[in-house]
mmCIF file of C-alpha atoms in Angstrom:
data_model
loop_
_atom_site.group_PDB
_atom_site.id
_atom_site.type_symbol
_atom_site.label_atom_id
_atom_site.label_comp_id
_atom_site.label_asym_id
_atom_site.label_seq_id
_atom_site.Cartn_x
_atom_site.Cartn_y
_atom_site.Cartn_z
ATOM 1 C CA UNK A 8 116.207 104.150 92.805
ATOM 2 C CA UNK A 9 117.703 101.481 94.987
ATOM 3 C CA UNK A 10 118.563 98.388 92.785
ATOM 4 C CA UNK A 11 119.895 94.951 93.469
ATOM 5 C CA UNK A 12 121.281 93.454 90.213
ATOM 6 C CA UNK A 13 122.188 89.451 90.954
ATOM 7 C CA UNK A 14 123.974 87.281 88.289
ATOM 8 C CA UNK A 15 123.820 85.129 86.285
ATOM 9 C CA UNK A 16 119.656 85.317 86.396
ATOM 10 C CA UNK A 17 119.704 81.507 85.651
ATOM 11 C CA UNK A 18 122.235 78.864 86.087
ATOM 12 C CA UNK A 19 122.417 75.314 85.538
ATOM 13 C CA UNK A 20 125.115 73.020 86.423
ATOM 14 C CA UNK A 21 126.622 69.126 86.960
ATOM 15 C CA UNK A 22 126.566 68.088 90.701
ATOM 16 C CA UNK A 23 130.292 68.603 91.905
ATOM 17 C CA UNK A 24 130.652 71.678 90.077
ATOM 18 C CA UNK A 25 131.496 75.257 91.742
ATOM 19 C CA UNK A 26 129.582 78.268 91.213
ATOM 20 C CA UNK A 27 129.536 81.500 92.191
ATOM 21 C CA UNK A 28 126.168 84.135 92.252
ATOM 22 C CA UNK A 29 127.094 87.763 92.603
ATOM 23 C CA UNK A 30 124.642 90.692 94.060
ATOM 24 C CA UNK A 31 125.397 94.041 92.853
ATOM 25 C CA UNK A 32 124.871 97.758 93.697
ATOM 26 C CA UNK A 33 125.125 101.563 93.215
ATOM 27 C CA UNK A 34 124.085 102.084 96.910
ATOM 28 C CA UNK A 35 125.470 101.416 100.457
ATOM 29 C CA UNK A 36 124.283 98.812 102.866
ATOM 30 C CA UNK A 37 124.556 98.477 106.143
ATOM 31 C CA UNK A 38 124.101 94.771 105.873
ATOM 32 C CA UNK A 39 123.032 92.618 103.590
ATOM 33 C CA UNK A 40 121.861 89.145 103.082
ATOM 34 C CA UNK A 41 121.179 85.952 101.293
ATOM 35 C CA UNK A 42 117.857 83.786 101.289
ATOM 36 C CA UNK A 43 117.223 80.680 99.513
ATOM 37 C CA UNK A 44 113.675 80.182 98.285
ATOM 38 C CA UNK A 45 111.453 77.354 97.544
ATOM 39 C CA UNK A 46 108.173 77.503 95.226
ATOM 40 C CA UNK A 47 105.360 79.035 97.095
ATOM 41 C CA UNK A 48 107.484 79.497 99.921
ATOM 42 C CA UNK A 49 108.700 82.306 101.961
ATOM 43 C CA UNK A 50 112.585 83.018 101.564
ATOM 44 C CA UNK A 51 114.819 81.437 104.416
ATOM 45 C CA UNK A 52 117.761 83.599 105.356
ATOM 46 C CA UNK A 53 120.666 81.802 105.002
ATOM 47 C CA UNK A 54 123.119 84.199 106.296
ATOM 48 C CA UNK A 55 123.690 87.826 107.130
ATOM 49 C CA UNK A 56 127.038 90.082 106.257
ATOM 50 C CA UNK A 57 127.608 93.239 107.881
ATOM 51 C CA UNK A 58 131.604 94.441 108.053
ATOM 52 C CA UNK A 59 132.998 95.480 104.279
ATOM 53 C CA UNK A 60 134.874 92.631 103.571
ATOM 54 C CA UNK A 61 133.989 89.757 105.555
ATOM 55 C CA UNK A 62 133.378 86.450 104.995
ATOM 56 C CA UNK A 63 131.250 84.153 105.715
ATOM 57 C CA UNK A 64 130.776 80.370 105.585
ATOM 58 C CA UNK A 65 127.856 77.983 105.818
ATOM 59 C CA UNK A 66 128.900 74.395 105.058
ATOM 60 C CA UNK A 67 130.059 74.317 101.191
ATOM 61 C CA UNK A 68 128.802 78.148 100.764
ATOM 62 C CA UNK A 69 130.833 80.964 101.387
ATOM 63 C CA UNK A 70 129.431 84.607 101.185
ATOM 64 C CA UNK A 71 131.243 87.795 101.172
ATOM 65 C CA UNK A 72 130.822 91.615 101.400
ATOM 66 C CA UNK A 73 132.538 93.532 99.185
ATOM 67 C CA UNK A 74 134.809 96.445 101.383
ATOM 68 C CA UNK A 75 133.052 99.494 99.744
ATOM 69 C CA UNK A 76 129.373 97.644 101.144
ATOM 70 C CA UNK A 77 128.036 97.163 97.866
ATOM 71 C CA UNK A 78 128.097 94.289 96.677
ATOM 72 C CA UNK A 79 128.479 90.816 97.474
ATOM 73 C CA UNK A 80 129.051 87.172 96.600
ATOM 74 C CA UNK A 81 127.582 83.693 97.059
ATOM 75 C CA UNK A 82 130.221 80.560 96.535
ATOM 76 C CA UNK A 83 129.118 77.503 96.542
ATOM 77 C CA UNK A 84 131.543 74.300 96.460
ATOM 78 C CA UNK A 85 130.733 71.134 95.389
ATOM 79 C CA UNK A 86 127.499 72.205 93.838
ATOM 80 C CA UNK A 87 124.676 69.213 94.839
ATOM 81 C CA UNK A 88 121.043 68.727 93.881
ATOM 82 C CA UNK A 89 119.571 70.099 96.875
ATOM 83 C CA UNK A 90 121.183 73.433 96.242
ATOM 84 C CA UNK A 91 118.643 74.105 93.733
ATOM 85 C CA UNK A 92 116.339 76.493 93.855
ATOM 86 C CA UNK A 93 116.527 80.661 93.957
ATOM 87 C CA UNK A 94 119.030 82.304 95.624
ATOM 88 C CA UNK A 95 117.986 85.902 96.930
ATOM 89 C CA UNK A 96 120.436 89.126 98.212
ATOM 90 C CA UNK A 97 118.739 91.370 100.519
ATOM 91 C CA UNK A 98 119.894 94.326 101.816
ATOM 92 C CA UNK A 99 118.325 97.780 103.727
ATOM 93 C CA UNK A 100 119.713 101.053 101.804
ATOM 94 C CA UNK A 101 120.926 103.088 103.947
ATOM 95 C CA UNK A 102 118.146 105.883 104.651
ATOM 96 C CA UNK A 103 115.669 103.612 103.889
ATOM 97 C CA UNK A 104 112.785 101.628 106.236
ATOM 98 C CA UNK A 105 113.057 98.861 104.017
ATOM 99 C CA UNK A 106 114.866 95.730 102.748
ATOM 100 C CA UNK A 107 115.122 95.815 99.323
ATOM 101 C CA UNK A 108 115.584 92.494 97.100
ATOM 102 C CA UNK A 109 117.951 91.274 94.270
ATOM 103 C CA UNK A 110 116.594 90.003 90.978
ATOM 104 C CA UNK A 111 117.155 86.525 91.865
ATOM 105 C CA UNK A 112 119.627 83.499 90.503
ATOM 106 C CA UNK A 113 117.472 80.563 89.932
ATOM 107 C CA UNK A 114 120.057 77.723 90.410
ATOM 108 C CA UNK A 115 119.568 73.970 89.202
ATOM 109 C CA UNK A 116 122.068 71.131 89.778
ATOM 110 C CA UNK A 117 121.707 68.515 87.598
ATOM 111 C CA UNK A 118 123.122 64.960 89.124
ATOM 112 C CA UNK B 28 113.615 78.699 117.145
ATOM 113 C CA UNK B 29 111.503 81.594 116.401
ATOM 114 C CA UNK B 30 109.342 82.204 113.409
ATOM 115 C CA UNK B 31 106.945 84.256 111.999
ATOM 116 C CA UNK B 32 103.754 82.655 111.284
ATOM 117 C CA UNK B 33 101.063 83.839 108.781
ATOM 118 C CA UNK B 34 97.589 82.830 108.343
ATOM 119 C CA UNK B 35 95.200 81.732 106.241
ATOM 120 C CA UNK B 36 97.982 80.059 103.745
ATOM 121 C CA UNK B 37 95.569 80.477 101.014
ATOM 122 C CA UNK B 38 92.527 82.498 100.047
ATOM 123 C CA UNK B 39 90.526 82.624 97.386
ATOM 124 C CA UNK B 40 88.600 85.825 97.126
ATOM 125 C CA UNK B 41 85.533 87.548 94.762
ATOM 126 C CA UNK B 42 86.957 91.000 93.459
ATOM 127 C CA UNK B 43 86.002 93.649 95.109
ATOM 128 C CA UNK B 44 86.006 91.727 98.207
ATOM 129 C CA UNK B 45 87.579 93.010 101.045
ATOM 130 C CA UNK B 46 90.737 91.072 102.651
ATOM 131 C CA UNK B 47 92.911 90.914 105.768
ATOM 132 C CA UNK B 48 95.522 88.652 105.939
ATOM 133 C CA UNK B 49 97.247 88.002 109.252
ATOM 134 C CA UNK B 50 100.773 87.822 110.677
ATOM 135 C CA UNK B 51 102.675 87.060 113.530
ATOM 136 C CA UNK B 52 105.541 88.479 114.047
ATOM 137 C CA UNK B 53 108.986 87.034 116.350
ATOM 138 C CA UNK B 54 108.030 88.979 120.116
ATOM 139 C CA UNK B 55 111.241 90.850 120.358
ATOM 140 C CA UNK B 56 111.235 92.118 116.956
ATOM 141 C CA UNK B 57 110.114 95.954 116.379
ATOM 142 C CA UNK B 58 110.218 96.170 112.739
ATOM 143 C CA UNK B 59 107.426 94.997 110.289
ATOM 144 C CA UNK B 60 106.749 94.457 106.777
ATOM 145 C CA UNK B 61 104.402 93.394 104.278
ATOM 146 C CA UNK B 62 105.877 92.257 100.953
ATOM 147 C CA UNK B 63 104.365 90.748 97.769
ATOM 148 C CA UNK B 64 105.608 88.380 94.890
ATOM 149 C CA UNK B 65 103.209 88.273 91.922
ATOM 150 C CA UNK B 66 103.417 84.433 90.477
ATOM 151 C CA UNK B 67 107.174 84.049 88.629
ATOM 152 C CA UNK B 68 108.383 87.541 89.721
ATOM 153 C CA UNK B 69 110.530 89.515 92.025
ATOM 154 C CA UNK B 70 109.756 89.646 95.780
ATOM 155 C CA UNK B 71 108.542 93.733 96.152
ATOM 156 C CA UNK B 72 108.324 95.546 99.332
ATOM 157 C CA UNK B 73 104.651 97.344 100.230
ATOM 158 C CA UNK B 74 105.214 98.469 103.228
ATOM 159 C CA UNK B 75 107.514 98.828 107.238
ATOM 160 C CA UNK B 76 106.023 99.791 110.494
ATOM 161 C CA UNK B 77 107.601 100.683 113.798
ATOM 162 C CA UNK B 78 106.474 102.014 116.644
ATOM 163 C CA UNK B 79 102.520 101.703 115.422
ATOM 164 C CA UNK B 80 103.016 104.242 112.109
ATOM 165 C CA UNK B 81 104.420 103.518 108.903
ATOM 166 C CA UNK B 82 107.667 103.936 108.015
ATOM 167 C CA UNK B 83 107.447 103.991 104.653
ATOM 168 C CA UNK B 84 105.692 102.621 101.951
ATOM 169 C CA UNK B 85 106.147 101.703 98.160
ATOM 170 C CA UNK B 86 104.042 102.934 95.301
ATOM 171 C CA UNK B 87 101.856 99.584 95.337
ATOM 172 C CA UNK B 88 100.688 100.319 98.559
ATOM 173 C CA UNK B 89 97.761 102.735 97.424
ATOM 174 C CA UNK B 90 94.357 103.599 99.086
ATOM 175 C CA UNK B 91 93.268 100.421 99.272
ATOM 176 C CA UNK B 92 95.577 99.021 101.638
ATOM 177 C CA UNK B 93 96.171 99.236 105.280
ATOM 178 C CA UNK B 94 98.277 97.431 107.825
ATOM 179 C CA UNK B 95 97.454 97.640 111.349
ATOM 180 C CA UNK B 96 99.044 96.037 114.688
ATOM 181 C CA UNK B 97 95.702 95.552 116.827
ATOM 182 C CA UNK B 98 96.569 93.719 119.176
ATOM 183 C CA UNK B 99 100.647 94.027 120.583
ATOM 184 C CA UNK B 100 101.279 90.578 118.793
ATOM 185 C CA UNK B 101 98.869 90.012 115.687
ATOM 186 C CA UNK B 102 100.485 92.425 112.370
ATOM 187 C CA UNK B 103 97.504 92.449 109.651
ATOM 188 C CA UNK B 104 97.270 93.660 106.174
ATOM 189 C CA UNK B 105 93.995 95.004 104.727
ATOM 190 C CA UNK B 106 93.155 95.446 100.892
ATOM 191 C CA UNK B 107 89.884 96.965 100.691
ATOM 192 C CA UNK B 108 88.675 96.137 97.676
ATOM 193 C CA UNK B 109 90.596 93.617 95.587
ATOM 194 C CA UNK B 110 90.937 93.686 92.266
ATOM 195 C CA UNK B 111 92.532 90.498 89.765
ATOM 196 C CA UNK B 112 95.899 92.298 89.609
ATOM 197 C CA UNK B 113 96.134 91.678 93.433
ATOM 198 C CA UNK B 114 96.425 88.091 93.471
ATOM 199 C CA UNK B 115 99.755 87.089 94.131
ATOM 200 C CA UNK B 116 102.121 85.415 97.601
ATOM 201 C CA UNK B 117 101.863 88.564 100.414
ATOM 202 C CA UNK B 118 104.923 87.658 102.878
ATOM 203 C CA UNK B 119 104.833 89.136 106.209
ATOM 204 C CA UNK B 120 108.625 89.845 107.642
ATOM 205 C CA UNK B 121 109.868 90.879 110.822
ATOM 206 C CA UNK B 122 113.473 92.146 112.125
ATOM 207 C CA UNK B 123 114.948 93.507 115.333
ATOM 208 C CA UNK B 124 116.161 96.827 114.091
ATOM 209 C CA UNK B 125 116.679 97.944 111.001
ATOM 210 C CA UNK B 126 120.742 98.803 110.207
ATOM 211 C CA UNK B 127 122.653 95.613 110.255
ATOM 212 C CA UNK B 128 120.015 92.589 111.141
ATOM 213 C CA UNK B 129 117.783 90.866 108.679
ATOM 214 C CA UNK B 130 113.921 90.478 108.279
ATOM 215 C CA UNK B 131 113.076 87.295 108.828
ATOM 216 C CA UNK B 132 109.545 86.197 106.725
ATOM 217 C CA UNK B 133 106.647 84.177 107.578
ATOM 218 C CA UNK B 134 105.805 81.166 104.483
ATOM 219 C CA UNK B 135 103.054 83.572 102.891
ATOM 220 C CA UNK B 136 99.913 83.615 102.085
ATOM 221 C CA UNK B 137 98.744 83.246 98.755
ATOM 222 C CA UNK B 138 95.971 85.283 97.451
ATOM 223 C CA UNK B 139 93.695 84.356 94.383
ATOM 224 C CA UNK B 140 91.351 87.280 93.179
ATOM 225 C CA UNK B 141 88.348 85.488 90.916
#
């Protein structure tokens, strides 16, 4: 069974705070990637990694891809209100028709 | 910029009622999916198509569903006969190819079984 373990499950911080969300697995993935979701909304990709290793950044968020393709992490800097909400890793096992999804991080920043 | 677009947004629906909810996928994408996220819970996968045939499909997707692409543009998902355990957001996804590019999702339908 493909899994996609994300921690911490919940998080709650002060605006200006840094945080970091981490999506874990047993399996290799080609790619994977990170959505942001809002209540009774669809997730909204917020970026895609690809090459073990690399990094990405988005404005005060920085994602990476762990070398070995199986895992990754979300940074964010600076934390602010608007960065609330839940934070999804995606990712298609390799083999597979299918993107799996992560457990979820439900993030609030308190101001 | 491109997006997939789903319709209705919501439905309410008798049980045992049959359902199709719709989808529109981005034109240049090949891959599809149907996924579903029961009220406070994880976002699970039902089911991929390529090439008019499923690729695969999870346990959830039983007898009682069906996808079909009927027209070249319009990606639908059928549940025959609902039942109260169905209700829940159904997300509609679509991606270029599969290895190395993400599914990008239409903002769901929500479907409430009474």
């Amino acid at each position: 069974t493909q899994l996609l373990e994300q921690s911490p499950q919940f998080l709650s911080i002060q605006e200006g705070e840094n945080l970091t969300v981490y999506c874990n697995s047993s399996s290799v993935f080609s790619s994977l990637q990170w959505y942001r979701q809002e209540p009774g909304e669809g997730p909204v990709l917020l970026v895609t990694v690809v090459t073990g290793g690399e990094v990405k950044k988005l404005k005060r968020l920085t994602f990476q891809f762990g070398d070995a393709r199986k895992d990754s992490s979300l940074h964010i800097t600076a934390a602010q209100p608007g960065d609330t909400g839940l934070y999804l890793c995606a990712g298609a096992p390799s083999g597979t028709y299918k993107y799996i999804f992560g457990t979820g991080t439900r993030l609030k920043v308190l101001a | 910029e491109p997006e997939v677009t789903q319709t209705p947004s919501h439905q309410v629906t008798q049980m045992g009622q049959e359902v199709i909810l719709r989808c529109v996928p981005i034109s240049n994408h090949l891959y599809f999916y149907w996924y579903r996220q029961i009220l406070g819970q994880k976002v699970e996968f039902l089911v991929s198509f390529y090439n008019n045939e499923i690729s695969e499909k999870s346990e959830i997707f039983d007898d009682q569903f069906s996808v079909e692409r009927p027209d070249g543009s319009n990606f639908t998902l059928k549940i025959r006969s609902t039942k109260l355990e169905d209700s829940a957001m159904y997300f509609c996804a679509s991606s270029e190819a599969l290895l190395g590019t993400e599914a990008l999702f239409g903002q769901g339908t929500r479907l409430t079984v009474v």
